[in-house]
Amino acid sequence: MAGKHELHEKGLRLTPQREFVLAAVRQLGHATPEEVAEKVRSTHPGINLSTVYRNLETLENVGLVLHTHLGHGGATYHAAEELTHLHLVCSDCGEIGDAPIEAAANFVNTLSDEYGFKTDVTHFAVYGLCSKCASKKSK
Amino acid sequence: MAGKHELHEKGLRLTPQREFVLAAVRQLGHATPEEVAEKVRSTHPGINLSTVYRNLETLENVGLVLHTHLGHGGATYHAAEELTHLHLVCSDCGEIGDAPIEAAANFVNTLSDEYGFKTDVTHFAVYGLCSKCASKKSK
DNA sequence: TACTTCCTGCGAAGAGTTTGCAGAATTACA
DNA sequence: TGTAATTCTGCAAACTCTTCGCAGGAAGTA
C-alpha cells in the first residue's frame, strides 16, 4: 500500500511514528492532532503527543497532509490526496458534511474574476445549518 | 449614535465596561478579544481581559455582536449590523479582504438546493491568495 | 435610601500547542 | 557490516488563549 519510499522521496527519515501518523491521517479522513494521537496509540501505545504535532507539521511541509480550520479553534488534518471536498459545518449539531468541490466552482470564479482572489477551496470551512437541523428549526 | 437603551432593551445592565466593549467592536470592524481589550484600555485602562471575554459573550447572546473564524484559531468579533461582507483571508500575507455577500449568492443557493445546507455567509472565512500575493507568485 | 441582583477584577485553572534537551534510532558511507 | 553524522522521539516545562470561582462593588428597583 503506502510504499515506504514516499517519505524517503521527501527527504524524511522513515520512523514507525511517522508512518503511523501518516496512516492515521489517511484512515481518519479528517482529524484533530488529538484524534490522530489516539488512533496511532491503538498500534503504537507509547507515542507522544509532541511527536504527533511535529510529524503533522513535517508532513504538511512536504505536502503529504494539509490542515483546514473547521471553526472550533483547532486545526484538522487531511491526507493531501483525499482533500477533494468542501466541509459543511453545522452550527447547530456540529456535524461535518461534505460537498464536492464543483459546488463552489462558480463562487471561486466570481472571486477570481471580480476581486483577483484565488480561493483555496480545500482550506475553508462553510458554516451553516445542515438539512437535519434546518428542518428541525422550521417546525 | 448608540442610544443607551439598546443595552437595557436587551435586559442588560449599563456598565461603562460593557459600553466600551461594544463601542470598540463597532469601531474596529473586526477584532480579536485581545484587540478589543487594547482598544478599550485607551479610554478605560483598568479593564480586565475576563471582562472583555464575558461581555463579548453576553453581547453575542443578545445579538449585538457576532464572531467569525478567520482561521488562525481565535475568533474575531464584529458588530452585528456591520457584518455584511465576506472575509477573504490571504494565506500568504494574512491580509483580510472584503467582498460583498452577493458574490456568494449562487454558491449559497447551490448548497441549499442540492444539499439542503443553509449557509451562514456571515460566519465563514474564505481562504486563498489575495491579488497582490497571487501576482507576486506568478512572477 | 435600602435592597436585590448583576457585573467586575483578580487569581487560578484548564485546554491546546510549542519548545529545549538528552538519549535513541535512522541513514550514509567506508 | 561497522561507524559516524544527523535526525527523531519522549519527557517535561513553558506558553498562549480562554474560562471559572470568588468577594467586593456597581446598577437597577421601589
CSV table of C-alpha atoms (C1' of nucleotides) in Angstrom, one decimal:
chain,number,residue,atom,x,y,z
A,1,MET,CA,0.0,0.0,0.0
A,2,ALA,CA,1.8,3.0,1.3
A,3,GLY,CA,5.2,2.5,-0.3
A,4,LYS,CA,8.0,3.2,2.1
A,5,HIS,CA,9.6,5.4,-0.4
A,6,GLU,CA,7.2,8.3,-0.3
A,7,LEU,CA,8.8,9.5,2.9
A,8,HIS,CA,12.3,9.0,1.6
A,9,GLU,CA,11.5,10.8,-1.5
A,10,LYS,CA,10.6,13.8,0.5
A,11,GLY,CA,13.9,13.7,2.3
A,12,LEU,CA,12.4,12.4,5.6
A,13,ARG,CA,13.5,9.6,7.7
A,14,LEU,CA,11.4,6.6,7.9
A,15,THR,CA,10.3,6.1,11.5
A,16,PRO,CA,7.5,4.0,12.8
A,17,GLN,CA,5.9,7.0,14.4
A,18,ARG,CA,5.9,9.0,11.2
A,19,GLU,CA,4.4,6.1,9.3
A,20,PHE,CA,1.7,5.6,11.8
A,21,VAL,CA,0.8,9.3,11.9
A,22,LEU,CA,0.5,9.4,8.1
A,23,ALA,CA,-1.5,6.2,8.1
A,24,ALA,CA,-3.8,7.5,10.8
A,25,VAL,CA,-4.5,10.8,8.9
A,26,ARG,CA,-5.3,8.8,5.8
A,27,GLN,CA,-7.6,6.5,7.7
A,28,LEU,CA,-9.4,9.1,9.7
A,29,GLY,CA,-10.3,11.4,6.8
A,30,HIS,CA,-10.2,14.5,8.9
A,31,ALA,CA,-8.9,14.5,12.4
A,32,THR,CA,-7.5,16.7,15.1
A,33,PRO,CA,-4.0,16.1,16.4
A,34,GLU,CA,-5.6,14.6,19.5
A,35,GLU,CA,-7.6,12.2,17.4
A,36,VAL,CA,-4.6,11.3,15.3
A,37,ALA,CA,-2.6,10.5,18.5
A,38,GLU,CA,-5.4,8.3,19.8
A,39,LYS,CA,-5.6,6.4,16.5
A,40,VAL,CA,-1.8,5.9,16.5
A,41,ARG,CA,-1.8,4.7,20.1
A,42,SER,CA,-4.0,1.8,19.1
A,43,THR,CA,-1.0,0.2,17.4
A,44,HIS,CA,1.9,2.2,18.9
A,45,PRO,CA,0.8,3.0,22.5
A,46,GLY,CA,3.8,4.9,23.6
A,47,ILE,CA,3.7,7.7,21.0
A,48,ASN,CA,3.9,11.2,22.4
A,49,LEU,CA,1.6,14.0,21.6
A,50,SER,CA,4.5,16.2,20.7
A,51,THR,CA,5.7,13.7,18.2
A,52,VAL,CA,2.3,13.8,16.6
A,53,TYR,CA,2.3,17.5,16.4
A,54,ARG,CA,5.8,17.6,15.0
A,55,ASN,CA,5.1,15.0,12.4
A,56,LEU,CA,1.9,16.6,11.3
A,57,GLU,CA,3.8,19.8,10.7
A,58,THR,CA,6.6,18.0,8.9
A,59,LEU,CA,4.2,16.0,6.7
A,60,GLU,CA,2.4,19.2,5.9
A,61,ASN,CA,5.7,20.9,4.9
A,62,VAL,CA,6.4,18.2,2.3
A,63,GLY,CA,2.8,18.2,1.1
A,64,LEU,CA,1.6,14.9,2.2
A,65,VAL,CA,-1.0,16.3,4.6
A,66,LEU,CA,-3.0,19.5,4.8
A,67,HIS,CA,-4.9,21.2,7.5
A,68,THR,CA,-8.2,23.0,7.5
A,69,HIS,CA,-9.9,25.2,10.0
A,70,LEU,CA,-13.4,24.0,10.9
A,71,GLY,CA,-14.1,26.7,13.3
A,72,HIS,CA,-13.9,25.5,16.9
A,73,GLY,CA,-10.4,26.7,17.0
A,74,GLY,CA,-8.2,23.8,16.4
A,75,ALA,CA,-6.9,22.6,13.0
A,76,THR,CA,-8.0,19.3,11.5
A,77,TYR,CA,-5.7,17.3,9.3
A,78,HIS,CA,-6.3,15.6,6.0
A,79,ALA,CA,-4.3,13.4,3.7
A,80,ALA,CA,-3.4,15.7,0.8
A,81,GLU,CA,-4.7,13.3,-1.8
A,82,GLU,CA,-8.1,13.0,-0.1
A,83,LEU,CA,-8.9,16.6,0.3
A,84,THR,CA,-11.3,16.8,-2.6
A,85,HIS,CA,-14.4,18.1,-0.9
A,86,LEU,CA,-15.8,21.1,0.9
A,87,HIS,CA,-16.6,21.0,4.6
A,88,LEU,CA,-20.1,21.9,5.6
A,89,VAL,CA,-20.0,22.5,9.3
A,90,CYS,CA,-23.4,22.7,11.1
A,91,SER,CA,-23.5,25.5,13.6
A,92,ASP,CA,-26.2,23.6,15.5
A,93,CYS,CA,-25.2,20.0,15.8
A,94,GLY,CA,-21.6,20.4,14.8
A,95,GLU,CA,-21.7,17.7,12.2
A,96,ILE,CA,-19.3,18.0,9.4
A,97,GLY,CA,-20.8,17.2,6.0
A,98,ASP,CA,-19.2,17.0,2.6
A,99,ALA,CA,-19.9,18.5,-0.7
A,100,PRO,CA,-17.9,18.2,-3.9
A,101,ILE,CA,-15.6,21.0,-4.8
A,102,GLU,CA,-17.5,21.6,-8.0
A,103,ALA,CA,-20.3,23.1,-5.9
A,104,ALA,CA,-18.1,26.1,-5.4
A,105,ALA,CA,-16.8,26.4,-8.9
A,106,ASN,CA,-18.9,29.5,-9.7
A,107,PHE,CA,-18.1,31.1,-6.5
A,108,VAL,CA,-14.4,30.6,-7.0
A,109,ASN,CA,-14.6,32.0,-10.5
A,110,THR,CA,-16.5,35.1,-9.3
A,111,LEU,CA,-13.9,35.9,-6.6
A,112,SER,CA,-11.1,35.4,-9.1
A,113,ASP,CA,-12.7,37.5,-11.8
A,114,GLU,CA,-14.0,40.3,-9.8
A,115,TYR,CA,-11.6,40.5,-6.9
A,116,GLY,CA,-8.4,38.8,-8.1
A,117,PHE,CA,-8.7,36.5,-5.1
A,118,LYS,CA,-7.5,32.9,-5.8
A,119,THR,CA,-9.6,30.8,-3.4
A,120,ASP,CA,-8.1,27.7,-1.9
A,121,VAL,CA,-11.3,25.7,-1.8
A,122,THR,CA,-9.7,22.9,0.1
A,123,HIS,CA,-8.8,25.1,3.0
A,124,PHE,CA,-12.0,26.7,4.0
A,125,ALA,CA,-15.0,25.6,6.0
A,126,VAL,CA,-18.5,26.5,5.3
A,127,TYR,CA,-20.8,27.3,8.2
A,128,GLY,CA,-24.5,27.0,8.4
A,129,LEU,CA,-27.3,24.6,9.2
A,130,CYS,CA,-27.3,21.1,7.9
A,131,SER,CA,-30.5,19.8,6.4
A,132,LYS,CA,-31.5,17.9,9.6
A,133,CYS,CA,-31.1,20.9,11.9
A,134,ALA,CA,-32.7,23.3,9.3
A,135,SER,CA,-35.9,21.2,9.2
A,136,LYS,CA,-35.9,20.8,12.9
A,137,LYS,CA,-35.9,24.6,13.3
A,138,SER,CA,-38.6,25.2,10.8
A,139,LYS,CA,-41.0,23.0,12.8
B,1,MET,CA,-25.5,57.3,18.0
B,2,ALA,CA,-25.5,54.4,20.3
B,3,GLY,CA,-28.5,55.1,22.4
B,4,LYS,CA,-28.1,53.9,26.0
B,5,HIS,CA,-31.3,52.0,25.8
B,6,GLU,CA,-30.1,49.4,23.4
B,7,LEU,CA,-28.4,47.5,26.2
B,8,HIS,CA,-31.4,48.0,28.5
B,9,GLU,CA,-33.7,46.7,25.9
B,10,LYS,CA,-31.8,43.5,25.8
B,11,GLY,CA,-32.2,43.2,29.6
B,12,LEU,CA,-28.5,44.0,30.3
B,13,ARG,CA,-27.1,46.4,32.8
B,14,LEU,CA,-25.5,49.5,31.5
B,15,THR,CA,-21.9,49.5,32.7
B,16,PRO,CA,-19.0,51.6,31.4
B,17,GLN,CA,-17.1,48.4,30.6
B,18,ARG,CA,-19.9,47.0,28.5
B,19,GLU,CA,-20.4,50.2,26.6
B,20,PHE,CA,-16.7,50.4,25.9
B,21,VAL,CA,-16.5,46.9,24.6
B,22,LEU,CA,-19.5,47.4,22.3
B,23,ALA,CA,-18.1,50.7,21.1
B,24,ALA,CA,-14.7,49.1,20.5
B,25,VAL,CA,-16.1,46.3,18.4
B,26,ARG,CA,-18.0,48.8,16.3
B,27,GLN,CA,-15.0,50.9,15.7
B,28,LEU,CA,-12.6,48.1,15.0
B,29,GLY,CA,-14.7,46.4,12.4
B,30,HIS,CA,-13.3,43.0,13.2
B,31,ALA,CA,-11.1,42.4,16.2
B,32,THR,CA,-9.9,39.6,18.5
B,33,PRO,CA,-10.7,39.8,22.2
B,34,GLU,CA,-7.2,40.9,22.8
B,35,GLU,CA,-7.6,43.8,20.3
B,36,VAL,CA,-10.9,44.8,21.8
B,37,ALA,CA,-9.3,44.9,25.2
B,38,GLU,CA,-6.4,47.0,23.9
B,39,LYS,CA,-8.9,49.5,22.3
B,40,VAL,CA,-11.0,49.7,25.5
B,41,ARG,CA,-7.9,50.4,27.6
B,42,SER,CA,-7.3,53.6,25.7
B,43,THR,CA,-10.2,55.1,27.5
B,44,HIS,CA,-10.7,52.7,30.4
B,45,PRO,CA,-7.2,51.5,31.3
B,46,GLY,CA,-8.2,49.1,34.1
B,47,ILE,CA,-10.5,46.8,32.2
B,48,ASN,CA,-9.8,43.2,32.7
B,49,LEU,CA,-9.5,40.7,29.9
B,50,SER,CA,-12.0,38.4,31.5
B,51,THR,CA,-14.5,41.2,31.5
B,52,VAL,CA,-13.9,41.7,27.8
B,53,TYR,CA,-14.4,38.0,27.1
B,54,ARG,CA,-17.6,37.9,29.2
B,55,ASN,CA,-19.0,41.0,27.6
B,56,LEU,CA,-18.3,39.7,24.1
B,57,GLU,CA,-20.1,36.5,25.0
B,58,THR,CA,-23.0,38.4,26.6
B,59,LEU,CA,-23.3,40.8,23.7
B,60,GLU,CA,-23.3,37.9,21.3
B,61,ASN,CA,-26.1,36.2,23.2
B,62,VAL,CA,-28.3,39.2,22.7
B,63,GLY,CA,-27.4,39.6,19.1
B,64,LEU,CA,-25.4,42.8,19.2
B,65,VAL,CA,-22.1,41.3,18.1
B,66,LEU,CA,-21.2,38.2,16.2
B,67,HIS,CA,-18.0,36.2,15.9
B,68,THR,CA,-16.4,34.6,12.9
B,69,HIS,CA,-13.5,32.3,12.5
B,70,LEU,CA,-10.7,33.6,10.3
B,71,GLY,CA,-8.5,30.6,10.7
B,72,HIS,CA,-5.6,31.2,12.9
B,73,GLY,CA,-7.6,29.7,15.7
B,74,GLY,CA,-9.1,32.6,17.6
B,75,ALA,CA,-12.4,34.2,16.9
B,76,THR,CA,-12.8,37.7,15.7
B,77,TYR,CA,-15.8,39.8,16.7
B,78,HIS,CA,-18.0,42.1,14.6
B,79,ALA,CA,-20.8,44.4,15.3
B,80,ALA,CA,-23.9,42.6,14.2
B,81,GLU,CA,-25.1,45.4,12.0
B,82,GLU,CA,-21.8,45.7,10.2
B,83,LEU,CA,-21.4,42.1,9.2
B,84,THR,CA,-22.4,42.5,5.7
B,85,HIS,CA,-19.4,41.2,3.9
B,86,LEU,CA,-17.4,38.1,3.2
B,87,HIS,CA,-13.8,37.7,4.6
B,88,LEU,CA,-11.1,36.9,2.1
B,89,VAL,CA,-8.2,35.7,4.2
B,90,CYS,CA,-4.9,35.6,2.3
B,91,SER,CA,-2.9,32.5,3.2
B,92,ASP,CA,0.3,34.3,2.2
B,93,CYS,CA,0.3,37.7,3.7
B,94,GLY,CA,-2.6,37.2,6.2
B,95,GLU,CA,-4.5,40.2,5.0
B,96,ILE,CA,-8.2,40.2,5.4
B,97,GLY,CA,-10.1,41.5,2.4
B,98,ASP,CA,-13.8,42.0,1.9
B,99,ALA,CA,-16.3,41.1,-0.7
B,100,PRO,CA,-20.0,41.7,-0.7
B,101,ILE,CA,-22.3,38.9,0.3
B,102,GLU,CA,-23.8,38.9,-3.1
B,103,ALA,CA,-20.7,37.3,-4.5
B,104,ALA,CA,-21.7,34.1,-2.7
B,105,ALA,CA,-25.3,34.2,-3.6
B,106,ASN,CA,-25.1,31.5,-6.2
B,107,PHE,CA,-22.9,29.3,-4.0
B,108,VAL,CA,-25.4,29.6,-1.2
B,109,ASN,CA,-28.3,28.7,-3.4
B,110,THR,CA,-26.4,25.7,-4.8
B,111,LEU,CA,-25.7,24.3,-1.4
B,112,SER,CA,-29.3,24.9,-0.3
B,113,ASP,CA,-30.9,23.3,-3.4
B,114,GLU,CA,-28.6,20.4,-3.7
B,115,TYR,CA,-27.6,19.6,-0.2
B,116,GLY,CA,-30.2,21.2,2.0
B,117,PHE,CA,-27.4,23.1,3.7
B,118,LYS,CA,-28.4,26.7,4.8
B,119,THR,CA,-25.1,28.6,4.7
B,120,ASP,CA,-24.5,31.3,7.1
B,121,VAL,CA,-22.4,33.5,4.8
B,122,THR,CA,-21.5,35.9,7.6
B,123,HIS,CA,-19.8,33.3,9.6
B,124,PHE,CA,-17.3,31.7,7.3
B,125,ALA,CA,-13.9,32.8,6.1
B,126,VAL,CA,-12.6,32.2,2.6
B,127,TYR,CA,-9.0,31.2,2.3
B,128,GLY,CA,-6.8,31.8,-0.7
B,129,LEU,CA,-4.3,34.2,-2.2
B,130,CYS,CA,-5.1,37.9,-2.4
B,131,SER,CA,-4.5,39.6,-5.7
B,132,LYS,CA,-1.2,41.1,-4.5
B,133,CYS,CA,0.3,37.8,-3.4
B,134,ALA,CA,-1.1,35.9,-6.4
B,135,SER,CA,0.7,38.2,-8.8
B,136,LYS,CA,3.8,38.1,-6.7
B,137,LYS,CA,3.8,34.3,-7.1
B,138,SER,CA,3.3,34.2,-10.8
B,139,LYS,CA,6.4,36.2,-11.4
C,1,DT,C1',-32.3,55.3,50.8
C,2,DA,C1',-32.0,50.5,51.2
C,3,DC,C1',-32.2,46.2,48.9
C,4,DT,C1',-31.6,42.8,45.4
C,5,DT,C1',-29.1,41.2,41.6
C,6,DC,C1',-25.7,41.5,38.3
C,7,DC,C1',-21.1,42.8,37.0
C,8,DT,C1',-16.1,43.5,37.6
C,9,DG,C1',-11.4,42.5,38.9
C,10,DC,C1',-8.3,39.2,40.4
C,11,DG,C1',-6.2,35.0,40.6
C,12,DA,C1',-6.1,30.4,39.4
C,13,DA,C1',-7.2,26.7,36.5
C,14,DG,C1',-7.8,24.4,32.1
C,15,DA,C1',-7.1,23.1,27.1
C,16,DG,C1',-4.3,23.1,23.3
C,17,DT,C1',0.2,23.7,21.3
C,18,DT,C1',5.2,24.6,21.3
C,19,DT,C1',10.0,24.2,22.8
C,20,DG,C1',14.6,22.5,24.9
C,21,DC,C1',17.1,18.8,26.0
C,22,DA,C1',19.2,14.2,26.3
C,23,DG,C1',19.1,9.8,24.7
C,24,DA,C1',17.6,6.8,20.9
C,25,DA,C1',17.0,5.5,16.1
C,26,DT,C1',17.9,6.1,11.2
C,27,DT,C1',20.7,6.9,7.3
C,28,DA,C1',25.1,7.4,4.7
C,29,DC,C1',29.5,5.8,3.8
C,30,DA,C1',33.6,3.4,4.2
D,1,DT,C1',29.0,-4.9,8.4
D,2,DG,C1',30.7,-1.2,11.4
D,3,DT,C1',30.9,3.6,12.4
D,4,DA,C1',29.9,8.5,12.4
D,5,DA,C1',26.7,12.2,11.4
D,6,DT,C1',22.2,13.7,11.8
D,7,DT,C1',17.5,13.5,12.7
D,8,DC,C1',13.8,12.0,15.5
D,9,DT,C1',11.5,10.8,19.9
D,10,DG,C1',9.9,11.1,24.6
D,11,DC,C1',9.6,13.8,28.5
D,12,DA,C1',8.8,17.9,31.0
D,13,DA,C1',8.2,22.5,31.2
D,14,DA,C1',6.7,26.7,29.2
D,15,DC,C1',3.3,29.4,26.6
D,16,DT,C1',-1.0,31.3,24.8
D,17,DC,C1',-5.7,31.7,24.9
D,18,DT,C1',-9.9,31.2,27.3
D,19,DT,C1',-12.8,30.1,31.2
D,20,DC,C1',-14.1,29.9,36.1
D,21,DG,C1',-14.8,30.9,41.2
D,22,DC,C1',-15.0,34.2,44.4
D,23,DA,C1',-15.5,38.5,47.0
D,24,DG,C1',-16.3,43.2,46.6
D,25,DG,C1',-18.6,46.9,44.1
D,26,DA,C1',-22.0,49.0,41.0
D,27,DA,C1',-26.5,49.3,38.6
D,28,DG,C1',-31.3,48.9,38.8
D,29,DT,C1',-35.9,48.9,41.7
D,30,DA,C1',-39.2,50.5,44.9
